[in-house]
């Protein structure tokens, strides 16, 4: 069952004359990891603030766990946690002291929870070190620990990977994956760099200038960005059976309008065209398509 736990319906957000969001709609399924991707100023934080009740739509409607009225939304938010823009922490306190303060504020009775969340984000060895001496990565992880305190079902994380070194990125991706798989936490994560989130998300929402530019499942994005060779011949039906039976190609799409796409043996394309020819099929088009993820993203967000 795929239950939508968030529905954003035609939301527009106006800050004075500035339109931060323009008729934005998308939904988030329970159990998914959604990447909200777009350049600085795109509207990512504004969407997250609206989800968290820190900003309100000028037009449109937000639904969280089926609730759309303010009371229902606030109740739904108790099942969620938010880390929006720079995580807040007291500079003169240690990680543990900060979390203890948050635990009391949130009314979480279980004292042991602090050790658990520190371990989860790999900050258990920071001891007496004060936050003012933390690296950006450590601060981000402390923000995550704080977001985990109340055992949320759903986490909204604004640029949590921003400023991490490559090793830190790998670590935090692993953490997100674990939270999603083992603890069944639904995640929405924003980033202005698509590759930070590639190989992690189950769904991608692209945004620029306050507008949604496209929504993709992981598979759709992979297909859109994959390398393939496009083949057209005077007999595509016959060609596809030759490709399967004589060339041993399994990863292939036969499209009605644009011909055949093969996704493997791309280096053997000369041999393949010869085999087609020798079997009585004349290739009329052979073209290689290679779009990198980042190229694709740039094209996506630069469309007006
Ligand atoms: P992102 O998080 O993708 O970088 P934001 O959601 O923060 O983008 O901002 C979207 C747009 O709305 C930007 O043009 C920004 O300047 C504007 N904006 C955001 N918050 C405010 C605010 N409180 N007042 C006025 N304009 C704002
Ligand atoms: Mg932002």
Coordinates of C-alpha atoms and ligand atoms in Angstrom, one line a residue:
X1 CA 0.0 0.0 0.0
X2 CA 1.4 3.4 -0.9
X3 CA -0.2 5.9 1.4
X4 CA 0.5 9.6 0.8
X5 CA 1.4 11.2 4.0
X6 CA 2.0 14.6 2.5
X7 CA 0.0 16.3 -0.2
X8 CA 1.0 19.8 -1.3
X9 CA -1.9 21.1 -3.4
X10 CA -1.4 24.1 -5.6
X11 CA 0.5 26.0 -3.0
X12 CA 1.6 29.6 -3.8
X13 CA 3.6 31.6 -1.3
X14 CA 4.0 35.3 -1.7
X15 CA 6.5 37.4 0.3
X16 CA 5.3 40.9 -0.6
X17 CA 5.9 41.1 -4.3
X18 CA 8.2 38.1 -4.3
X19 CA 6.6 34.8 -5.3
X20 CA 8.6 32.2 -3.4
X21 CA 6.3 29.3 -4.5
X22 CA 4.1 29.3 -7.6
X23 CA 1.3 26.7 -7.8
X24 CA 3.4 23.9 -6.3
X25 CA 1.9 20.4 -6.1
X26 CA 3.5 17.1 -5.2
X27 CA 3.0 14.3 -2.7
X28 CA 5.1 12.1 -0.5
X29 CA 4.5 8.4 0.0
X30 CA 5.0 6.7 3.3
X31 CA 8.3 4.9 3.3
X32 CA 9.9 7.0 0.6
X33 CA 13.0 9.1 0.6
X34 CA 12.2 12.2 -1.4
X35 CA 14.9 14.5 -2.7
X36 CA 13.8 18.1 -3.1
X37 CA 16.3 19.4 -5.6
X38 CA 16.9 23.0 -6.8
X39 CA 19.4 25.8 -6.8
X40 CA 19.6 28.5 -4.1
X41 CA 16.5 30.6 -3.9
X42 CA 14.4 27.9 -5.6
X43 CA 11.9 27.6 -2.8
X44 CA 13.0 24.5 -1.0
X45 CA 13.2 25.9 2.5
X46 CA 9.8 27.7 2.0
X47 CA 8.1 24.4 1.2
X48 CA 9.7 22.8 4.2
X49 CA 8.7 25.7 6.4
X50 CA 5.1 25.4 5.2
X51 CA 5.2 21.7 6.1
X52 CA 6.5 22.6 9.5
X53 CA 4.0 25.3 10.2
X54 CA 6.8 28.0 10.2
X55 CA 5.3 29.7 7.1
X56 CA 1.8 29.7 5.7
X57 CA 0.7 29.4 2.1
X58 CA -0.9 32.4 0.4
X59 CA -2.9 30.0 -1.7
X60 CA -3.4 26.3 -1.9
X61 CA -3.6 23.5 0.7
X62 CA -1.3 21.3 2.7
X63 CA -2.3 17.9 3.9
X64 CA -0.3 16.0 6.5
X65 CA -1.5 12.4 7.3
X66 CA -4.8 13.4 5.8
X67 CA -5.3 16.5 8.0
X68 CA -5.7 19.9 6.4
X69 CA -7.1 22.0 9.3
X70 CA -4.6 23.8 11.7
X71 CA -5.4 21.5 14.6
X72 CA -5.1 18.4 12.6
X73 CA -1.8 19.6 11.0
X74 CA -0.3 20.4 14.3
X75 CA -1.2 17.0 15.6
X76 CA 0.3 15.4 12.5
X77 CA 3.5 17.4 13.1
X78 CA 4.0 15.6 16.4
X79 CA 4.8 12.5 14.3
X80 CA 7.4 14.5 12.3
X81 CA 10.6 16.3 12.9
X82 CA 12.1 19.2 11.1
X83 CA 15.6 20.4 10.6
X84 CA 15.2 23.6 8.5
X85 CA 18.1 25.8 7.6
X86 CA 21.0 26.0 10.0
X87 CA 20.5 23.7 13.0
X88 CA 20.3 25.6 16.2
X89 CA 22.5 24.6 19.1
X90 CA 24.0 26.4 22.1
X91 CA 27.6 27.1 21.3
X92 CA 28.9 26.9 24.9
X93 CA 27.4 23.4 25.5
X94 CA 28.5 20.0 24.5
X95 CA 26.5 17.8 22.2
X96 CA 25.1 15.9 25.1
X97 CA 24.1 19.0 27.1
X98 CA 22.4 20.4 24.0
X99 CA 20.4 17.2 23.5
X100 CA 19.5 17.0 27.2
X101 CA 18.1 20.5 27.0
X102 CA 16.1 19.6 24.0
X103 CA 14.9 16.4 25.6
X104 CA 13.5 18.3 28.6
X105 CA 12.0 20.9 26.3
X106 CA 10.3 18.2 24.2
X107 CA 9.2 16.3 27.3
X108 CA 10.8 13.1 26.3
X109 CA 11.0 10.9 29.4
X110 CA 13.6 8.4 28.3
X111 CA 17.1 9.6 29.3
X112 CA 18.8 6.8 27.4
X113 CA 17.5 8.2 24.2
X114 CA 20.4 10.7 24.1
X115 CA 23.0 8.0 24.0
X116 CA 21.1 6.3 21.2
X117 CA 20.8 9.3 19.0
X118 CA 24.4 10.3 19.6
X119 CA 25.5 6.9 18.5
X120 CA 23.1 7.0 15.5
X121 CA 24.9 10.1 14.1
X122 CA 28.3 9.1 15.2
X123 CA 28.9 11.8 17.8
X124 CA 29.2 9.6 20.9
X125 CA 32.9 10.3 21.3
X126 CA 32.7 14.1 21.4
X127 CA 32.7 14.1 25.2
X128 CA 33.5 17.6 26.6
X129 CA 34.0 19.3 23.3
X130 CA 31.7 22.4 23.0
X131 CA 29.6 23.0 19.9
X132 CA 31.6 26.2 19.2
X133 CA 34.6 23.9 18.4
X134 CA 32.5 21.6 16.1
X135 CA 33.0 21.3 12.4
X136 CA 30.1 22.1 10.1
X137 CA 29.6 18.3 9.6
X138 CA 29.4 17.8 13.3
X139 CA 26.9 20.5 13.7
X140 CA 24.8 19.0 10.9
X141 CA 24.9 15.6 12.7
X142 CA 24.0 17.2 16.0
X143 CA 21.0 18.7 14.3
X144 CA 20.0 15.3 13.0
X145 CA 20.5 13.8 16.5
X146 CA 18.1 16.5 17.8
X147 CA 15.6 15.7 15.0
X148 CA 15.8 12.0 16.0
X149 CA 15.1 12.5 19.7
X150 CA 11.4 12.2 19.6
X151 CA 11.4 9.0 17.4
X152 CA 9.8 10.7 14.4
X153 CA 8.0 8.7 11.7
X154 CA 8.8 11.3 9.1
X155 CA 11.8 13.7 8.9
X156 CA 12.0 16.9 7.0
X157 CA 15.7 17.8 6.5
X158 CA 16.8 21.0 4.8
X159 CA 20.2 20.7 3.1
X160 CA 21.5 18.3 5.8
X161 CA 24.5 17.4 3.5
X162 CA 25.5 20.9 2.9
X163 CA 29.2 21.5 3.9
X164 CA 30.1 17.9 4.6
X165 CA 33.3 16.4 3.2
X166 CA 33.0 13.4 0.8
X167 CA 33.5 11.0 3.7
X168 CA 30.9 12.7 5.7
X169 CA 28.5 12.6 2.8
X170 CA 28.9 8.8 2.5
X171 CA 28.4 8.4 6.2
X172 CA 25.3 10.5 6.3
X173 CA 23.8 8.8 3.3
X174 CA 24.3 5.5 5.1
X175 CA 22.5 6.9 8.1
X176 CA 19.5 8.1 6.0
X177 CA 19.3 4.7 4.3
X178 CA 19.4 2.9 7.7
X179 CA 16.7 5.2 9.2
X180 CA 14.6 4.6 6.2
X181 CA 15.1 0.8 6.0
X182 CA 15.4 -0.2 9.6
X183 CA 13.2 2.3 11.4
X184 CA 10.8 2.9 8.5
X185 CA 11.2 6.6 8.7
X186 CA 10.0 8.6 5.7
X187 CA 12.5 11.3 4.7
X188 CA 12.3 14.4 2.6
X189 CA 15.7 15.9 2.0
X190 CA 16.6 19.1 0.2
X191 CA 19.8 19.8 -1.7
X192 CA 21.1 22.2 -4.4
X193 CA 23.4 19.4 -5.6
X194 CA 21.7 16.5 -7.2
X195 CA 24.7 14.2 -7.0
X196 CA 24.7 14.5 -3.2
X197 CA 21.4 12.7 -3.2
X198 CA 21.7 10.3 -6.1
X199 CA 21.7 6.7 -5.2
X200 CA 19.8 7.5 -2.1
X201 CA 16.3 8.8 -2.9
X202 CA 13.3 6.8 -4.1
X203 CA 11.7 10.0 -5.6
X204 CA 13.0 13.3 -6.9
X205 CA 11.2 16.6 -7.1
X206 CA 13.0 19.3 -9.1
X207 CA 12.2 22.9 -8.3
X208 CA 13.4 26.3 -9.6
X209 CA 12.0 29.8 -9.3
X210 CA 9.2 28.5 -7.1
X211 CA 7.9 26.1 -9.7
X212 CA 8.1 22.3 -9.9
X213 CA 10.1 21.4 -13.0
X214 CA 9.5 17.7 -12.8
X215 CA 9.0 14.7 -10.4
X216 CA 10.7 11.4 -11.0
X217 CA 11.0 8.1 -9.4
X218 CA 14.5 6.8 -9.0
X219 CA 14.0 4.5 -12.0
X220 CA 12.7 7.2 -14.2
X221 CA 15.6 9.4 -13.4
X222 CA 18.1 6.6 -14.1
X223 CA 16.5 5.9 -17.4
X224 CA 16.5 9.6 -18.3
X225 CA 20.1 9.9 -17.5
X226 CA 21.4 6.6 -18.7
X227 CA 23.6 6.0 -21.7
X228 CA 22.0 4.3 -24.6
X229 CA 22.3 3.8 -28.3
X230 CA 19.3 4.6 -30.4
X231 CA 18.9 2.4 -33.4
X232 CA 16.5 2.8 -36.2
X233 CA 16.3 0.4 -39.2
X234 CA 14.1 -0.4 -42.1
X235 CA 12.6 -3.2 -40.0
X236 CA 12.7 -2.5 -36.3
X237 CA 10.7 -5.6 -35.4
X238 CA 13.2 -7.9 -37.1
X239 CA 16.1 -5.8 -35.8
X240 CA 15.0 -6.3 -32.2
X241 CA 14.8 -10.0 -32.5
X242 CA 18.3 -10.1 -34.1
X243 CA 19.6 -7.9 -31.2
X244 CA 18.2 -10.4 -28.7
X245 CA 19.1 -13.6 -30.4
X246 CA 22.3 -12.9 -32.3
X247 CA 23.8 -10.1 -30.3
X248 CA 22.7 -11.3 -26.8
X249 CA 21.3 -7.9 -25.8
X250 CA 18.8 -8.0 -22.9
X251 CA 18.6 -4.4 -21.7
X252 CA 16.6 -2.9 -24.5
X253 CA 13.5 -0.8 -25.1
X254 CA 11.5 -1.0 -28.3
X255 CA 9.8 2.3 -28.6
X256 CA 6.9 3.0 -31.1
X257 CA 8.0 6.4 -32.1
X258 CA 11.8 6.6 -31.7
X259 CA 13.0 3.1 -32.5
X260 CA 15.1 0.8 -30.4
X261 CA 17.2 1.8 -27.4
X262 CA 19.9 -0.5 -26.2
X263 CA 21.5 0.0 -22.8
X264 CA 24.4 -2.5 -23.0
X265 CA 27.3 -3.4 -25.3
X266 CA 27.5 0.2 -26.3
X267 CA 31.2 -0.2 -27.2
X268 CA 30.4 -3.0 -29.6
X269 CA 28.1 -0.9 -31.7
X270 CA 30.1 -1.4 -34.9
X271 CA 29.8 -5.2 -34.6
X272 CA 26.2 -4.9 -33.8
X273 CA 25.4 -2.8 -36.9
X274 CA 27.3 -5.3 -39.0
X275 CA 25.3 -8.2 -37.6
X276 CA 22.1 -6.4 -38.3
X277 CA 23.2 -5.7 -41.9
X278 CA 24.4 -9.3 -42.4
X279 CA 21.0 -10.5 -41.3
X280 CA 19.1 -8.4 -43.9
X281 CA 18.3 -5.3 -41.8
X282 CA 19.5 -1.9 -42.8
X283 CA 20.3 0.5 -40.0
X284 CA 19.1 4.1 -40.8
X285 CA 20.1 5.7 -37.5
X286 CA 22.6 4.8 -34.9
X287 CA 23.1 7.5 -32.2
X288 CA 24.7 7.5 -28.8
X289 CA 23.0 9.3 -26.0
X290 CA 24.9 10.2 -22.9
X291 CA 23.4 12.6 -20.4
X292 CA 25.1 12.9 -17.1
X293 CA 22.9 13.3 -14.0
X294 CA 24.2 16.8 -13.5
X295 CA 23.6 17.8 -17.2
X296 CA 20.1 16.5 -16.9
X297 CA 19.5 18.4 -13.7
X298 CA 20.9 21.7 -15.2
X299 CA 18.6 21.2 -18.2
X300 CA 15.7 20.5 -15.9
X301 CA 16.0 23.5 -13.7
X302 CA 17.0 26.0 -16.4
X303 CA 13.8 25.5 -18.4
X304 CA 11.5 28.5 -17.8
Ligands
LIG1 P1 15.8 27.8 -1.2 O1 15.7 27.2 0.2 O2 15.5 26.8 -2.3 O3 17.2 28.4 -1.3 P2 13.9 29.7 -0.2 O4 12.7 28.9 0.0 O5 14.7 30.0 1.0 O6 14.8 29.0 -1.3 O7 13.5 31.1 -0.9 C1 12.7 31.1 -2.1 C2 12.6 32.6 -2.5 O8 11.8 33.3 -1.5 C3 13.9 33.4 -2.6 O9 13.8 34.2 -3.6 C4 13.9 34.1 -1.3 O10 14.7 35.3 -1.4 C5 12.5 34.4 -0.9 N1 12.2 34.4 0.5 C6 12.4 33.3 1.4 N2 12.0 33.7 2.6 C7 11.6 35.0 2.6 C8 11.2 35.9 3.5 N3 11.0 35.6 4.8 N4 10.9 37.2 3.1 C9 11.0 37.5 1.8 N5 11.5 36.7 0.8 C10 11.8 35.4 1.2
LIG2 MG1 17.0 26.9 1.7

